[in-house]
PDB file of C-alpha atoms in Angstrom:
ATOM      1  CA  MET A   1      14.942  51.039   7.036  1.00  0.00           C
ATOM      2  CA  LEU A   2      15.467  47.360   7.757  1.00  0.00           C
ATOM      3  CA  ARG A   3      17.879  45.228   5.771  1.00  0.00           C
ATOM      4  CA  ALA A   4      16.388  41.737   5.656  1.00  0.00           C
ATOM      5  CA  LEU A   5      17.466  38.263   4.626  1.00  0.00           C
ATOM      6  CA  ALA A   6      14.821  35.576   3.982  1.00  0.00           C
ATOM      7  CA  VAL A   7      15.867  31.926   4.220  1.00  0.00           C
ATOM      8  CA  ASP A   8      13.721  29.080   2.864  1.00  0.00           C
ATOM      9  CA  ASP A   9      14.564  25.963   0.840  1.00  0.00           C
ATOM     10  CA  GLU A  10      11.280  26.097  -1.104  1.00  0.00           C
ATOM     11  CA  ARG A  11      11.820  28.492  -3.997  1.00  0.00           C
ATOM     12  CA  PRO A  12       8.189  29.693  -4.479  1.00  0.00           C
ATOM     13  CA  THR A  13       7.854  30.377  -0.749  1.00  0.00           C
ATOM     14  CA  LEU A  14      11.174  32.207  -0.665  1.00  0.00           C
ATOM     15  CA  GLU A  15      10.265  34.378  -3.634  1.00  0.00           C
ATOM     16  CA  GLU A  16       6.896  35.259  -2.099  1.00  0.00           C
ATOM     17  CA  LEU A  17       8.505  36.134   1.223  1.00  0.00           C
ATOM     18  CA  VAL A  18      11.125  38.362  -0.413  1.00  0.00           C
ATOM     19  CA  TYR A  19       8.384  40.046  -2.456  1.00  0.00           C
ATOM     20  CA  LEU A  20       6.269  40.776   0.625  1.00  0.00           C
ATOM     21  CA  LEU A  21       9.249  42.101   2.561  1.00  0.00           C
ATOM     22  CA  ASN A  22      10.315  44.422  -0.253  1.00  0.00           C
ATOM     23  CA  ALA A  23       6.735  45.726  -0.437  1.00  0.00           C
ATOM     24  CA  ASP A  24       6.842  46.812   3.225  1.00  0.00           C
ATOM     25  CA  PRO A  25       7.852  50.493   3.525  1.00  0.00           C
ATOM     26  CA  ARG A  26       9.921  49.749   6.640  1.00  0.00           C
ATOM     27  CA  VAL A  27      12.180  47.368   4.690  1.00  0.00           C
ATOM     28  CA  GLY A  28      14.939  48.966   2.655  1.00  0.00           C
ATOM     29  CA  THR A  29      16.271  45.782   1.079  1.00  0.00           C
ATOM     30  CA  ALA A  30      15.279  42.112   1.238  1.00  0.00           C
ATOM     31  CA  GLU A  31      17.294  39.286  -0.263  1.00  0.00           C
ATOM     32  CA  GLY A  32      16.855  35.523  -0.284  1.00  0.00           C
ATOM     33  CA  ALA A  33      18.937  32.452   0.583  1.00  0.00           C
ATOM     34  CA  SER A  34      17.842  28.922  -0.292  1.00  0.00           C
ATOM     35  CA  ASP A  35      19.441  27.138   2.682  1.00  0.00           C
ATOM     36  CA  ALA A  36      21.009  27.810   6.069  1.00  0.00           C
ATOM     37  CA  THR A  37      24.578  27.317   4.829  1.00  0.00           C
ATOM     38  CA  GLU A  38      24.163  29.997   2.173  1.00  0.00           C
ATOM     39  CA  ALA A  39      22.520  32.229   4.769  1.00  0.00           C
ATOM     40  CA  LEU A  40      25.414  31.743   7.183  1.00  0.00           C
ATOM     41  CA  ARG A  41      27.919  32.805   4.510  1.00  0.00           C
ATOM     42  CA  ARG A  42      25.772  35.855   3.772  1.00  0.00           C
ATOM     43  CA  ILE A  43      25.533  36.756   7.482  1.00  0.00           C
ATOM     44  CA  ASN A  44      29.286  36.349   7.966  1.00  0.00           C
ATOM     45  CA  ARG A  45      29.837  38.765   5.094  1.00  0.00           C
ATOM     46  CA  ALA A  46      27.376  41.176   6.684  1.00  0.00           C
ATOM     47  CA  LEU A  47      29.176  41.073  10.032  1.00  0.00           C
ATOM     48  CA  GLU A  48      32.509  41.694   8.352  1.00  0.00           C
ATOM     49  CA  SER A  49      30.935  44.649   6.565  1.00  0.00           C
ATOM     50  CA  GLY A  50      29.852  46.184   9.881  1.00  0.00           C
ATOM     51  CA  PRO A  51      26.462  47.605  10.927  1.00  0.00           C
ATOM     52  CA  ASP A  52      26.720  50.489   8.457  1.00  0.00           C
ATOM     53  CA  GLY A  53      28.360  48.549   5.638  1.00  0.00           C
ATOM     54  CA  PRO A  54      26.783  47.739   2.279  1.00  0.00           C
ATOM     55  CA  ASP A  55      26.251  44.057   3.164  1.00  0.00           C
ATOM     56  CA  ALA A  56      24.734  44.626   6.631  1.00  0.00           C
ATOM     57  CA  ILE A  57      21.684  42.581   7.738  1.00  0.00           C
ATOM     58  CA  ASP A  58      19.326  43.682  10.502  1.00  0.00           C
ATOM     59  CA  VAL A  59      16.903  40.759  10.586  1.00  0.00           C
ATOM     60  CA  VAL A  60      16.707  37.214   9.228  1.00  0.00           C
ATOM     61  CA  PHE A  61      13.315  35.696   8.353  1.00  0.00           C
ATOM     62  CA  LEU A  62      14.128  32.048   8.854  1.00  0.00           C
ATOM     63  CA  ASP A  63      12.391  28.792   7.971  1.00  0.00           C
ATOM     64  CA  ILE A  64      12.938  25.953  10.451  1.00  0.00           C
ATOM     65  CA  GLN A  65      12.725  22.632   8.635  1.00  0.00           C
ATOM     66  CA  MET A  66      15.368  22.638   5.899  1.00  0.00           C
ATOM     67  CA  PRO A  67      17.759  19.912   4.692  1.00  0.00           C
ATOM     68  CA  GLY A  68      21.175  19.893   6.326  1.00  0.00           C
ATOM     69  CA  LEU A  69      21.550  22.753   8.786  1.00  0.00           C
ATOM     70  CA  ASP A  70      18.030  23.692   9.888  1.00  0.00           C
ATOM     71  CA  GLY A  71      16.721  27.036  11.068  1.00  0.00           C
ATOM     72  CA  LEU A  72      17.071  26.305  14.777  1.00  0.00           C
ATOM     73  CA  ASP A  73      20.680  25.212  14.238  1.00  0.00           C
ATOM     74  CA  LEU A  74      21.431  28.460  12.429  1.00  0.00           C
ATOM     75  CA  ALA A  75      19.768  30.531  15.147  1.00  0.00           C
ATOM     76  CA  ARG A  76      21.852  28.776  17.807  1.00  0.00           C
ATOM     77  CA  LEU A  77      25.008  29.578  15.855  1.00  0.00           C
ATOM     78  CA  LEU A  78      23.989  33.233  15.662  1.00  0.00           C
ATOM     79  CA  THR A  79      23.717  33.492  19.459  1.00  0.00           C
ATOM     80  CA  GLY A  80      27.492  33.102  19.596  1.00  0.00           C
ATOM     81  CA  PHE A  81      28.090  36.166  17.435  1.00  0.00           C
ATOM     82  CA  ALA A  82      28.913  39.512  19.056  1.00  0.00           C
ATOM     83  CA  ARG A  83      26.316  41.476  17.045  1.00  0.00           C
ATOM     84  CA  PRO A  84      23.958  38.944  15.415  1.00  0.00           C
ATOM     85  CA  PRO A  85      20.949  40.018  13.348  1.00  0.00           C
ATOM     86  CA  LEU A  86      17.467  39.654  14.780  1.00  0.00           C
ATOM     87  CA  VAL A  87      15.623  36.442  13.948  1.00  0.00           C
ATOM     88  CA  VAL A  88      11.995  35.966  12.916  1.00  0.00           C
ATOM     89  CA  PHE A  89      11.005  32.339  12.369  1.00  0.00           C
ATOM     90  CA  VAL A  90       8.635  31.655   9.460  1.00  0.00           C
ATOM     91  CA  THR A  91       7.437  28.062   9.528  1.00  0.00           C
ATOM     92  CA  ALA A  92       4.519  25.747   8.840  1.00  0.00           C
ATOM     93  CA  HIS A  93       4.951  24.045  12.241  1.00  0.00           C
ATOM     94  CA  GLU A  94       3.845  25.503  15.570  1.00  0.00           C
ATOM     95  CA  ASP A  95       5.636  22.812  17.611  1.00  0.00           C
ATOM     96  CA  PHE A  96       8.969  24.668  17.680  1.00  0.00           C
ATOM     97  CA  ALA A  97       7.681  27.900  19.263  1.00  0.00           C
ATOM     98  CA  VAL A  98       9.172  27.209  22.691  1.00  0.00           C
ATOM     99  CA  GLN A  99      12.639  26.543  21.263  1.00  0.00           C
ATOM    100  CA  ALA A 100      12.345  29.567  18.989  1.00  0.00           C
ATOM    101  CA  PHE A 101      11.599  32.019  21.783  1.00  0.00           C
ATOM    102  CA  ASP A 102      14.258  30.439  23.984  1.00  0.00           C
ATOM    103  CA  LEU A 103      16.625  31.538  21.210  1.00  0.00           C
ATOM    104  CA  GLU A 104      15.360  35.121  21.621  1.00  0.00           C
ATOM    105  CA  ALA A 105      13.364  35.175  18.382  1.00  0.00           C
ATOM    106  CA  VAL A 106      11.583  38.445  17.710  1.00  0.00           C
ATOM    107  CA  ASP A 107       8.521  36.669  16.340  1.00  0.00           C
ATOM    108  CA  TYR A 108       7.167  33.321  15.161  1.00  0.00           C
ATOM    109  CA  VAL A 109       5.081  33.500  11.983  1.00  0.00           C
ATOM    110  CA  LEU A 110       3.100  30.507  10.759  1.00  0.00           C
ATOM    111  CA  LYS A 111       2.742  29.609   7.088  1.00  0.00           C
ATOM    112  CA  PRO A 112       0.925  30.274   4.874  1.00  0.00           C
ATOM    113  CA  VAL A 113       2.211  33.789   5.517  1.00  0.00           C
ATOM    114  CA  ARG A 114      -0.416  36.518   5.529  1.00  0.00           C
ATOM    115  CA  ARG A 115       0.681  40.024   4.565  1.00  0.00           C
ATOM    116  CA  GLU A 116      -0.811  41.521   7.744  1.00  0.00           C
ATOM    117  CA  ARG A 117       0.901  38.977  10.002  1.00  0.00           C
ATOM    118  CA  LEU A 118       4.268  39.501   8.315  1.00  0.00           C
ATOM    119  CA  ALA A 119       3.827  43.267   8.668  1.00  0.00           C
ATOM    120  CA  GLU A 120       3.439  42.779  12.429  1.00  0.00           C
ATOM    121  CA  ALA A 121       6.712  40.818  12.541  1.00  0.00           C
ATOM    122  CA  VAL A 122       8.440  43.586  10.577  1.00  0.00           C
ATOM    123  CA  ARG A 123       7.060  46.156  13.024  1.00  0.00           C
ATOM    124  CA  ARG A 124       8.482  44.247  15.982  1.00  0.00           C
ATOM    125  CA  ALA A 125      11.873  43.934  14.310  1.00  0.00           C
ATOM    126  CA  ALA A 126      11.877  47.634  13.389  1.00  0.00           C
ATOM    127  CA  GLU A 127      11.133  48.592  16.995  1.00  0.00           C
ATOM    128  CA  GLN A 128      14.096  46.579  18.239  1.00  0.00           C
ATOM    129  CA  CYS A 129      16.398  48.052  15.597  1.00  0.00           C
ATOM    130  CA  GLY A 130      15.316  51.635  16.264  1.00  0.00           C
ATOM    131  CA  PRO A 131      17.400  54.132  18.260  1.00  0.00           C
ATOM    132  CA  ALA A 132      15.154  53.796  21.281  1.00  0.00           C
ATOM    133  CA  ALA A 133      14.890  50.035  21.091  1.00  0.00           C
ATOM    134  CA  VAL A 134      14.408  48.204  24.373  1.00  0.00           C
ATOM    135  CA  PRO A 135      14.309  44.459  25.077  1.00  0.00           C
ATOM    136  CA  ALA A 136      11.067  42.998  23.773  1.00  0.00           C
ATOM    137  CA  GLN A 137       8.459  42.022  26.354  1.00  0.00           C
ATOM    138  CA  ARG A 138       6.957  38.650  25.561  1.00  0.00           C
ATOM    139  CA  ILE A 139       3.814  39.248  27.603  1.00  0.00           C
ATOM    140  CA  LEU A 140       2.391  42.093  25.580  1.00  0.00           C
ATOM    141  CA  VAL A 141      -0.952  42.691  27.269  1.00  0.00           C
ATOM    142  CA  HIS A 142      -2.590  41.985  30.599  1.00  0.00           C
ATOM    143  CA  GLU A 143      -5.740  39.965  31.004  1.00  0.00           C
ATOM    144  CA  PRO A 144      -8.765  42.276  30.751  1.00  0.00           C
ATOM    145  CA  ASP A 145     -10.428  40.488  33.679  1.00  0.00           C
ATOM    146  CA  PRO A 146      -9.854  37.362  35.754  1.00  0.00           C
ATOM    147  CA  ASP A 147     -12.329  35.403  33.614  1.00  0.00           C
ATOM    148  CA  HIS A 148     -10.130  35.543  30.485  1.00  0.00           C
ATOM    149  CA  ILE A 149      -6.536  35.027  29.440  1.00  0.00           C
ATOM    150  CA  THR A 150      -4.943  36.773  26.475  1.00  0.00           C
ATOM    151  CA  VAL A 151      -3.394  34.635  23.727  1.00  0.00           C
ATOM    152  CA  GLU A 152      -1.999  35.482  20.298  1.00  0.00           C
ATOM    153  CA  LEU A 153      -3.585  33.809  17.309  1.00  0.00           C
ATOM    154  CA  GLY A 154      -2.328  34.723  13.855  1.00  0.00           C
ATOM    155  CA  GLY A 155      -0.912  38.007  15.098  1.00  0.00           C
ATOM    156  CA  VAL A 156      -4.181  39.018  16.778  1.00  0.00           C
ATOM    157  CA  ALA A 157      -4.735  39.158  20.548  1.00  0.00           C
ATOM    158  CA  ARG A 158      -7.684  36.978  21.545  1.00  0.00           C
ATOM    159  CA  PHE A 159      -9.335  36.622  24.942  1.00  0.00           C
ATOM    160  CA  VAL A 160      -9.957  32.984  25.871  1.00  0.00           C
ATOM    161  CA  PRO A 161     -12.471  32.338  28.681  1.00  0.00           C
ATOM    162  CA  VAL A 162     -10.791  30.535  31.555  1.00  0.00           C
ATOM    163  CA  ASP A 163     -13.889  28.326  31.905  1.00  0.00           C
ATOM    164  CA  ASP A 164     -13.224  26.955  28.392  1.00  0.00           C
ATOM    165  CA  ILE A 165      -9.781  25.639  29.383  1.00  0.00           C
ATOM    166  CA  THR A 166      -9.881  21.917  30.140  1.00  0.00           C
ATOM    167  CA  HIS A 167      -6.253  21.471  31.140  1.00  0.00           C
ATOM    168  CA  VAL A 168      -2.827  23.089  30.907  1.00  0.00           C
ATOM    169  CA  GLU A 169       0.429  21.426  29.877  1.00  0.00           C
ATOM    170  CA  ALA A 170       3.853  22.711  30.943  1.00  0.00           C
ATOM    171  CA  GLN A 171       6.354  23.293  28.125  1.00  0.00           C
ATOM    172  CA  GLY A 172       9.449  24.798  29.733  1.00  0.00           C
ATOM    173  CA  ASP A 173       8.789  28.426  30.655  1.00  0.00           C
ATOM    174  CA  TYR A 174       5.613  28.238  28.579  1.00  0.00           C
ATOM    175  CA  ALA A 175       2.225  26.648  29.081  1.00  0.00           C
ATOM    176  CA  ARG A 176      -0.101  25.160  26.477  1.00  0.00           C
ATOM    177  CA  LEU A 177      -3.748  25.877  27.189  1.00  0.00           C
ATOM    178  CA  HIS A 178      -6.101  23.168  25.934  1.00  0.00           C
ATOM    179  CA  THR A 179      -9.738  23.806  25.072  1.00  0.00           C
ATOM    180  CA  GLU A 180     -12.289  21.700  23.232  1.00  0.00           C
ATOM    181  CA  ARG A 181     -11.581  23.739  20.073  1.00  0.00           C
ATOM    182  CA  GLY A 182      -7.770  23.642  20.120  1.00  0.00           C
ATOM    183  CA  SER A 183      -4.752  24.823  22.084  1.00  0.00           C
ATOM    184  CA  HIS A 184      -2.785  28.034  22.662  1.00  0.00           C
ATOM    185  CA  LEU A 185       0.813  28.594  23.774  1.00  0.00           C
ATOM    186  CA  VAL A 186       1.481  31.353  26.325  1.00  0.00           C
ATOM    187  CA  ARG A 187       4.699  32.364  28.046  1.00  0.00           C
ATOM    188  CA  ILE A 188       3.488  31.860  31.596  1.00  0.00           C
ATOM    189  CA  PRO A 189       4.927  29.128  33.851  1.00  0.00           C
ATOM    190  CA  LEU A 190       2.547  26.400  34.958  1.00  0.00           C
ATOM    191  CA  SER A 191       3.220  27.287  38.618  1.00  0.00           C
ATOM    192  CA  THR A 192       1.942  30.821  38.009  1.00  0.00           C
ATOM    193  CA  LEU A 193      -1.294  29.575  36.457  1.00  0.00           C
ATOM    194  CA  GLU A 194      -1.715  27.044  39.268  1.00  0.00           C
ATOM    195  CA  GLU A 195      -1.612  29.832  41.838  1.00  0.00           C
ATOM    196  CA  ARG A 196      -3.772  32.193  39.772  1.00  0.00           C
ATOM    197  CA  TRP A 197      -6.499  29.645  39.004  1.00  0.00           C
ATOM    198  CA  ARG A 198      -6.575  27.561  42.173  1.00  0.00           C
ATOM    199  CA  ALA A 199      -9.758  29.284  43.339  1.00  0.00           C
ATOM    200  CA  ARG A 200     -11.346  28.614  39.946  1.00  0.00           C
ATOM    201  CA  GLY A 201     -11.125  24.835  40.396  1.00  0.00           C
ATOM    202  CA  PHE A 202      -7.809  24.048  38.713  1.00  0.00           C
ATOM    203  CA  VAL A 203      -5.664  21.431  40.437  1.00  0.00           C
ATOM    204  CA  ARG A 204      -2.170  20.105  39.766  1.00  0.00           C
ATOM    205  CA  ILE A 205      -2.242  16.394  38.953  1.00  0.00           C
ATOM    206  CA  HIS A 206       1.324  16.039  37.677  1.00  0.00           C
ATOM    207  CA  ARG A 207       4.437  18.177  37.384  1.00  0.00           C
ATOM    208  CA  ARG A 208       3.415  18.758  33.752  1.00  0.00           C
ATOM    209  CA  HIS A 209      -0.366  19.055  34.044  1.00  0.00           C
ATOM    210  CA  LEU A 210      -2.928  21.355  35.610  1.00  0.00           C
ATOM    211  CA  VAL A 211      -6.563  20.267  35.178  1.00  0.00           C
ATOM    212  CA  ALA A 212      -9.946  21.976  35.617  1.00  0.00           C
ATOM    213  CA  LEU A 213     -11.961  19.779  37.979  1.00  0.00           C
ATOM    214  CA  ARG A 214     -15.216  20.552  36.140  1.00  0.00           C
ATOM    215  CA  HIS A 215     -13.802  19.036  32.944  1.00  0.00           C
ATOM    216  CA  ILE A 216     -12.755  15.709  34.487  1.00  0.00           C
ATOM    217  CA  GLY A 217     -15.082  13.017  33.137  1.00  0.00           C
ATOM    218  CA  GLU A 218     -13.608   9.946  34.853  1.00  0.00           C
ATOM    219  CA  LEU A 219     -11.080   8.981  37.504  1.00  0.00           C
ATOM    220  CA  ARG A 220      -9.438   5.682  36.567  1.00  0.00           C
ATOM    221  CA  LEU A 221      -7.544   3.273  38.827  1.00  0.00           C
ATOM    222  CA  ASP A 222      -5.529   0.527  37.159  1.00  0.00           C
ATOM    223  CA  ALA A 223      -2.893  -1.655  38.855  1.00  0.00           C
ATOM    224  CA  GLY A 224      -1.836   1.072  41.237  1.00  0.00           C
ATOM    225  CA  THR A 225      -1.787   3.873  38.646  1.00  0.00           C
ATOM    226  CA  VAL A 226      -4.258   6.758  38.589  1.00  0.00           C
ATOM    227  CA  SER A 227      -5.404   8.725  35.564  1.00  0.00           C
ATOM    228  CA  VAL A 228      -8.206  11.094  34.635  1.00  0.00           C
ATOM    229  CA  LEU A 229     -10.216  11.420  31.456  1.00  0.00           C
ATOM    230  CA  VAL A 230     -10.481  15.000  30.230  1.00  0.00           C
ATOM    231  CA  GLY A 231     -12.551  15.059  27.079  1.00  0.00           C
ATOM    232  CA  ALA A 232     -11.014  12.348  24.895  1.00  0.00           C
ATOM    233  CA  GLU A 233      -7.571  12.636  26.512  1.00  0.00           C
ATOM    234  CA  GLU A 234      -6.329  10.446  29.356  1.00  0.00           C
ATOM    235  CA  LEU A 235      -3.823  12.156  31.676  1.00  0.00           C
ATOM    236  CA  GLN A 236      -1.664  10.428  34.259  1.00  0.00           C
ATOM    237  CA  VAL A 237      -1.915  11.512  37.896  1.00  0.00           C
ATOM    238  CA  SER A 238       1.312  11.401  39.885  1.00  0.00           C
ATOM    239  CA  ARG A 239       1.353   9.521  43.179  1.00  0.00           C
ATOM    240  CA  ARG A 240       1.923  12.687  45.246  1.00  0.00           C
ATOM    241  CA  HIS A 241      -1.207  14.339  43.807  1.00  0.00           C
ATOM    242  CA  ALA A 242      -3.542  11.309  43.693  1.00  0.00           C
ATOM    243  CA  ARG A 243      -4.970  11.541  47.234  1.00  0.00           C
ATOM    244  CA  GLU A 244      -5.687  15.278  47.032  1.00  0.00           C
ATOM    245  CA  LEU A 245      -7.374  14.825  43.660  1.00  0.00           C
ATOM    246  CA  ARG A 246      -9.614  11.998  44.922  1.00  0.00           C
ATOM    247  CA  ASP A 247     -10.643  14.113  47.911  1.00  0.00           C
ATOM    248  CA  LEU A 248     -11.474  17.092  45.715  1.00  0.00           C
ATOM    249  CA  LEU A 249     -13.519  14.988  43.307  1.00  0.00           C
ATOM    250  CA  MET A 250     -15.457  13.407  46.174  1.00  0.00           C
ATOM    251  CA  ARG A 251     -16.401  16.888  47.430  1.00  0.00           C
ATOM    252  CA  ARG A 252     -17.259  18.175  43.962  1.00  0.00           C
ATOM    253  CA  PRO A 253     -20.983  19.068  43.691  1.00  0.00           C
TER     254      PRO A 253
END
C-alpha cells in the first residue's frame, strides 16, 4: 500500500488530487501540502521516521509551477537524499517533461487530471515500490512496424504514422515529433531517428532539426542564410547541411 503526499498550491486541485489518491485501492494513505516548503518539511519528517515509520512517504505527486520553491526545485533537492520518495509530476504544462524525466520522475501527468490517467501513475509507482521493483524503462513498447512510432498521449499508447511527421526537434535526450495536428515527445535521441528514418526521406538540416523532404514547401536563400518552410514554420538550415539539402531537393521527384 502506497503512502502518498500530494503537493499543489491551488486548494481545490489539491483536495481533488488527495481524494482521487485515497480512492485508489493501491494507496494506503494520501495527504496534502499546499507548497513545496511545507512538503519538504513533511518529507524530512518521513525520512527521519524511516521506511517503516508512521510518517513514511513512498511517492510525492508534485505540481511544478508554485510560488517560491517550485516543483522542479523540490525534486532536485530530493535527488540529494539517500532514500528519497518517488516523484510523479502533476502539472498543466507539458513543456517541463524533459526536465522532469531527467530528474528520474516516475510519471508526468497533465491537468486536468483524469482518474484513469492518475491510476496509471499510481500503478507505475506501486511497481517501483514493490519487492520485485526494477528500474523503470522509459521506452515501454516497440514500434509495431517501421511505418509507425509509438507515443504516449494521456496515458494511452498511440501509433503515429511516420509519414505524418513533418519534422523532428531535438530536446536533450528526447525528440519532439511535429505533425500537422500537434506534437509528441518521445525519449529517443535525434541521431537515432536520423539513422532509422534516413531511407524514408528524413534529412538533418541542423543539429536540432530533422526534416521530412516531402513536407518541405520552400527553400529560402537570404543574405547568405538558408531556411526551409515546413507547413507554416520556417526552420534554419546550418551551413554544413545546406549543400546536401539543396542537392536532395533538386533530385526530389
